[in-house]
C-alpha positions as a LaTeX table, in Angstrom:
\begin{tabular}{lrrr}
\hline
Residue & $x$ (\AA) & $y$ (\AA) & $z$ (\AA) \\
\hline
Unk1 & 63.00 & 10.13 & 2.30 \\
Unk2 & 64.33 & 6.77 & 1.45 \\
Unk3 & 67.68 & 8.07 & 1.09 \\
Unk4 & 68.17 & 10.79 & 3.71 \\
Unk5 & 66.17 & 7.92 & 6.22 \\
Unk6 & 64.57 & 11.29 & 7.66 \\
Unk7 & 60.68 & 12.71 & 7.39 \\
Unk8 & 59.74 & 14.77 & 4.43 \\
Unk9 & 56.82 & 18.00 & 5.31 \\
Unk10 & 55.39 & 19.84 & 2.10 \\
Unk11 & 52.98 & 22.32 & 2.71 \\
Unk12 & 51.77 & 22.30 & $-0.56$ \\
Unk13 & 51.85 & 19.46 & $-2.52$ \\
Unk14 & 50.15 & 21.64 & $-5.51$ \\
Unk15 & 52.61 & 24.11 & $-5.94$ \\
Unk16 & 56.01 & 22.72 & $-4.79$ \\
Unk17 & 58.65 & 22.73 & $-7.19$ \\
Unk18 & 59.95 & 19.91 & $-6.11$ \\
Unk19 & 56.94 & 17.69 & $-6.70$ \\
Unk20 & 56.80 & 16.30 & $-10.10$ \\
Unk21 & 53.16 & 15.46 & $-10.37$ \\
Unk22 & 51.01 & 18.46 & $-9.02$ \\
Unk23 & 48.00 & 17.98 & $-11.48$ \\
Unk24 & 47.38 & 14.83 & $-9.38$ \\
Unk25 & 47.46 & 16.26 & $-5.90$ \\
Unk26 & 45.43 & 18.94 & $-7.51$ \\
Unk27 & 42.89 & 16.42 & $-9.53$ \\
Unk28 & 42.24 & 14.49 & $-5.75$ \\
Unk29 & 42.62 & 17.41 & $-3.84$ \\
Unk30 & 45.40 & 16.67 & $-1.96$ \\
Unk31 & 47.15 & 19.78 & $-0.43$ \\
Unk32 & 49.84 & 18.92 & 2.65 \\
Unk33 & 52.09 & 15.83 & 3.00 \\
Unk34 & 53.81 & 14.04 & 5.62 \\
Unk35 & 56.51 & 11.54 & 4.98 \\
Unk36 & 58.16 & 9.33 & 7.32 \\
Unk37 & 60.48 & 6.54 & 6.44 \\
Unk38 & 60.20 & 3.14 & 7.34 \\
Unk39 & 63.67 & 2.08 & 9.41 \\
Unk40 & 64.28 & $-1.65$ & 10.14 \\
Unk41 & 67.87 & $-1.95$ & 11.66 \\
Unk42 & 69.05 & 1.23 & 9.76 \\
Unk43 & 67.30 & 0.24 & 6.22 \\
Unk44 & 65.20 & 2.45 & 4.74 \\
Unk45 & 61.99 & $-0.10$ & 3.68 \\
Unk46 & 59.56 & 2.16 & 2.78 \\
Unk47 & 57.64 & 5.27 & 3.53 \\
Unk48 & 54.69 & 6.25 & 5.86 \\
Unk49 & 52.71 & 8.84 & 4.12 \\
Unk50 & 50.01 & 11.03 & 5.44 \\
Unk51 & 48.28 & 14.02 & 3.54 \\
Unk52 & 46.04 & 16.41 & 4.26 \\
Unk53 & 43.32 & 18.02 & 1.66 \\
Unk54 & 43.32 & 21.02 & 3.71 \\
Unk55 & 46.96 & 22.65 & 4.33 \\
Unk56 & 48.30 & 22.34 & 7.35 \\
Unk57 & 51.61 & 22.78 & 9.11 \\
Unk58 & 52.09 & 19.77 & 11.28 \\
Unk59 & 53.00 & 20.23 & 14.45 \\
Unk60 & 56.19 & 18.57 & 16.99 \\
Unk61 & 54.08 & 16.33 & 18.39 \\
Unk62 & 52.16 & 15.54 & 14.92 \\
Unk63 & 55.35 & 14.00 & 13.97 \\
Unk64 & 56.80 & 12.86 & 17.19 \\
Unk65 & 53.70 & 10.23 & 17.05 \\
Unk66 & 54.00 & 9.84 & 13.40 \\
Unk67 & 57.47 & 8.52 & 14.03 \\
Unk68 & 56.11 & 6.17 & 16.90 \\
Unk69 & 53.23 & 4.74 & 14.22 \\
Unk70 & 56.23 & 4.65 & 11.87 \\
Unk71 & 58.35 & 2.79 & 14.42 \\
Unk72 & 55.73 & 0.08 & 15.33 \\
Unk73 & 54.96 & $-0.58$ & 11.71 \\
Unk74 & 58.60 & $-1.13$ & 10.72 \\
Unk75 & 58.50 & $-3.47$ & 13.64 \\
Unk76 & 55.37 & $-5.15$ & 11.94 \\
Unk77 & 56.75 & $-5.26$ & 8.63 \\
Unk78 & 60.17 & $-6.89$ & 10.05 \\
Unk79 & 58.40 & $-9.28$ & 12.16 \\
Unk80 & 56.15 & $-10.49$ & 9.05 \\
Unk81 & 58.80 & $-10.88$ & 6.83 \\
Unk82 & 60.41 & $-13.16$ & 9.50 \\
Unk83 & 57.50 & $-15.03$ & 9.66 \\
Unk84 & 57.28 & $-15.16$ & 6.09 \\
Unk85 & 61.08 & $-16.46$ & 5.47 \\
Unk86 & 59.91 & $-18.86$ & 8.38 \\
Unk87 & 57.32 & $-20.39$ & 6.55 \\
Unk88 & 59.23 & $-20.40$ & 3.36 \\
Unk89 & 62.18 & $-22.84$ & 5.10 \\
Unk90 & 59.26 & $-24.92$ & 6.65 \\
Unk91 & 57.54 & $-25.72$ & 3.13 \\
Unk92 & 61.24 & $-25.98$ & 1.49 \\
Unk93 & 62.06 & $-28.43$ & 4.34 \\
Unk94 & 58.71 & $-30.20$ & 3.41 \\
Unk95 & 57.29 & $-30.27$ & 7.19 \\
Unk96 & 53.78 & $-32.28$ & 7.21 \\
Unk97 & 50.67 & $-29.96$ & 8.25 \\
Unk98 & 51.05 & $-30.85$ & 11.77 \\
Unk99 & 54.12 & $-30.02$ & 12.15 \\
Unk100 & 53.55 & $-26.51$ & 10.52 \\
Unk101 & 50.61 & $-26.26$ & 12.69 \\
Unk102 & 52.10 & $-26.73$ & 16.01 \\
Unk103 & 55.16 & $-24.26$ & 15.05 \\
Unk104 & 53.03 & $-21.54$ & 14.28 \\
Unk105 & 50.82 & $-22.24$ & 17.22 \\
Unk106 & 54.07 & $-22.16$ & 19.45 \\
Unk107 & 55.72 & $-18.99$ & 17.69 \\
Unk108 & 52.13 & $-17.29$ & 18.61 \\
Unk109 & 52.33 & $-18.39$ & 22.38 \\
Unk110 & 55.70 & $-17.02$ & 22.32 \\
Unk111 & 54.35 & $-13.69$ & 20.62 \\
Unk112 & 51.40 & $-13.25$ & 23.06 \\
Unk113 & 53.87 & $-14.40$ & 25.96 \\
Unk114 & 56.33 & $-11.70$ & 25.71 \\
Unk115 & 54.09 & $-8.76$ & 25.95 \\
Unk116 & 52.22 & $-11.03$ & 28.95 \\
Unk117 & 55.45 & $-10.76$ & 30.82 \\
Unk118 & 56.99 & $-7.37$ & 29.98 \\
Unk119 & 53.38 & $-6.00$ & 31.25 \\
Unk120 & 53.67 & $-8.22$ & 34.42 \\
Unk121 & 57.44 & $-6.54$ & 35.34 \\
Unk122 & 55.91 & $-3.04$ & 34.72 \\
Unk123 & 52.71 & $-3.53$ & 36.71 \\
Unk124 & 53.58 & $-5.75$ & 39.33 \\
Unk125 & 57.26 & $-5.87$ & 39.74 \\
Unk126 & 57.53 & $-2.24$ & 39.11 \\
Unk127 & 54.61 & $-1.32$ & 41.93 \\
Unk128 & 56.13 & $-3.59$ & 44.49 \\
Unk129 & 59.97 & $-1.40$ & 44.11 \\
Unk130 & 57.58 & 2.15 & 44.31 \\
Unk131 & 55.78 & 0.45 & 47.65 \\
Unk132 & 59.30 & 0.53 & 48.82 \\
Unk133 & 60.00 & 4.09 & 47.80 \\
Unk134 & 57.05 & 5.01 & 49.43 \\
Unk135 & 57.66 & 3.56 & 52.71 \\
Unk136 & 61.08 & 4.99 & 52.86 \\
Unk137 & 59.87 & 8.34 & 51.88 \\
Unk138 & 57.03 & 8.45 & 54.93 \\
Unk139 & 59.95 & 6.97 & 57.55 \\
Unk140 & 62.14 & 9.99 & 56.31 \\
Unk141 & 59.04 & 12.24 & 56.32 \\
Unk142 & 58.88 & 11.63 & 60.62 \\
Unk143 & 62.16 & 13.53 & 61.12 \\
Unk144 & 61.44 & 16.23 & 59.21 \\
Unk145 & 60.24 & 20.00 & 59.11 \\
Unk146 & 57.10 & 20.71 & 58.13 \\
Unk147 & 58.58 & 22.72 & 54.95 \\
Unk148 & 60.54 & 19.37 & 54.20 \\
Unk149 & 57.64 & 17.29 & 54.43 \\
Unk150 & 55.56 & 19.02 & 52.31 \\
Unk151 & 58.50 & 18.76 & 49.50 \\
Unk152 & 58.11 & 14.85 & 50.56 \\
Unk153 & 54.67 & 14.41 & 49.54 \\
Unk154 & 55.39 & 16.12 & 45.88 \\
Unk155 & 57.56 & 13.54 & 45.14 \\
Unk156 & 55.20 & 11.24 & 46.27 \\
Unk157 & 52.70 & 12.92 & 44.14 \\
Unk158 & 55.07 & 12.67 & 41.22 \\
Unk159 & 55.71 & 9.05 & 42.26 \\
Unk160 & 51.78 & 8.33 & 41.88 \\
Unk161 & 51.90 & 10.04 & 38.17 \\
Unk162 & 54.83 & 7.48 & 37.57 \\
Unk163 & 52.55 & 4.56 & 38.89 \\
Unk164 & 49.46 & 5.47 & 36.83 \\
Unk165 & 52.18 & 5.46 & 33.82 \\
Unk166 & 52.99 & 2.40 & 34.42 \\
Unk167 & 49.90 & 0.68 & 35.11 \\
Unk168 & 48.66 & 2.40 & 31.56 \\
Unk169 & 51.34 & 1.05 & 29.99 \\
Unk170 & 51.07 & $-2.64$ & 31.55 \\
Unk171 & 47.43 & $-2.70$ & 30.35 \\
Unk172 & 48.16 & $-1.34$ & 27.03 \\
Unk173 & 51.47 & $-3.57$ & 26.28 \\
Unk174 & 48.77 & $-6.41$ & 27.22 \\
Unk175 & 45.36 & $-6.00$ & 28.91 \\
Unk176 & 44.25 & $-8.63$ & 31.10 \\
Unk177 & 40.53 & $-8.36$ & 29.46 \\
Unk178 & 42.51 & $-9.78$ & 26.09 \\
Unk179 & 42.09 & $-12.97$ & 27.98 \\
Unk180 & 38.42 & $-12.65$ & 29.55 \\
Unk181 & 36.65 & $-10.24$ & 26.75 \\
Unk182 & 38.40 & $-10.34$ & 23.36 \\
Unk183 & 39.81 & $-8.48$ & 21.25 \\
Unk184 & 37.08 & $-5.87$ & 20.23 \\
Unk185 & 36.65 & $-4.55$ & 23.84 \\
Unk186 & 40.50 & $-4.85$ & 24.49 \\
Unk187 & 41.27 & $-2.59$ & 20.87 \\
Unk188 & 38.39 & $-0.66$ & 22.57 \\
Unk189 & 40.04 & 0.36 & 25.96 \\
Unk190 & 43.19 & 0.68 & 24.19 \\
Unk191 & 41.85 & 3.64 & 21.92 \\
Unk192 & 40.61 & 5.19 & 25.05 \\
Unk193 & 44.01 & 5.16 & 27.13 \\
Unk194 & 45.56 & 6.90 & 23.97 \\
Unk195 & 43.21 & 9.06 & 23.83 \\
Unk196 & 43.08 & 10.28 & 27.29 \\
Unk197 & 46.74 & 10.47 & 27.01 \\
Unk198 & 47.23 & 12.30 & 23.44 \\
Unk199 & 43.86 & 14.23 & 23.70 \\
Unk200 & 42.92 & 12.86 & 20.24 \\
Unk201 & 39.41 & 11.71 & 19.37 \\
Unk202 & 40.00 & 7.90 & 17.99 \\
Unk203 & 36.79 & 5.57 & 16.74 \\
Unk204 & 37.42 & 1.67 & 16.60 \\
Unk205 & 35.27 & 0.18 & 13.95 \\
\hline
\end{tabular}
């Protein structure tokens, strides 16, 4: 995986030639494996693994959001190793506490602010341009057939399914109740909005 930067699927981790160490997999159970490597601008850092103790052939969209989870936690990783060679240079340059203090303070307002205004450009910026479209859709609509309006208000209907998109995403990029109700509740609605959207059952403990 680390070398071909592309996921790995054995159906049988018990049996597979390939797989050097079956009487493990076979001691824990472990039947199915899915690997998917780690990519950090084009380096292979390491593998996300998931297996099964049942067999089972994983599906498109098993992997397709495998490779998202795999995506966001190269991002992690990347993004903590910055922060650790950050902190290195600060205790090599011999800042006082303070100092350390108020950088890593400021790098987190600049962390939290980012999402903040990505999620503002989607929700707010984003509805204001389909107001427009709408508008413009319902003066074209008044010189139209009847057969032509009623193609009209599917694109409006698709147009509302774009909306709700975005206002999903906007809340999950950053939730406004991060702010008033804290993180529990916020990691809370955010398991529920993936859930409605990937039909998986998710728990938040």
């Amino acid at each position: 995986i680390l070398r071909s930067k592309r996921p790995l699927v054995i159906d049988d981790l018990q049996t597979d030639e390939r797989i050097a160490r079956g009487s493990f997999y076979r001691r824990h159970g472990l039947v199915s494996y899915l690997g998917m490597p780690l990519i950090v601008k084009d380096q292979a850092i390491g593998v996300l693994s998931l297996l099964t103790k049942e067999k089972h052939d994983f599906t498109e969209r098993e992997i397709r959001f495998v490779e998202t989870l795999a995506k966001q936690a190269s991002i992690a990783i990347y993004n903590s190793k910055l922060y650790e060679e950050s902190r290195k240079l600060l205790d090599d340059l011999a800042l006082g506490e303070k100092q350390i203090r108020a950088l890593a303070n400021g790098l987190m307002r600049a962390q939290d602010e980012e999402p903040r205004r990505i999620a503002h450009v989607l929700h707010d910026e984003s509805g204001q341009f389909l107001a427009m479209v709408y508008i413009s859709l319902d003066e074209l609509a008044k010189s139209l057939s009847a057969a032509d309006k009623e193609r009209v208000d599917k694109i409006k209907g698709l147009l509302d399914e774009v909306e709700e998109r975005l206002r999903d995403l906007s809340h999950e990029l950053y939730p406004a109740m991060l702010d008033h109700l804290g993180l529990v509740p916020s990691l809370q609605y955010l398991a529920s909005q993936i859930a409605k959207r990937t039909g998986m059952h998710i728990a938040v403990e």
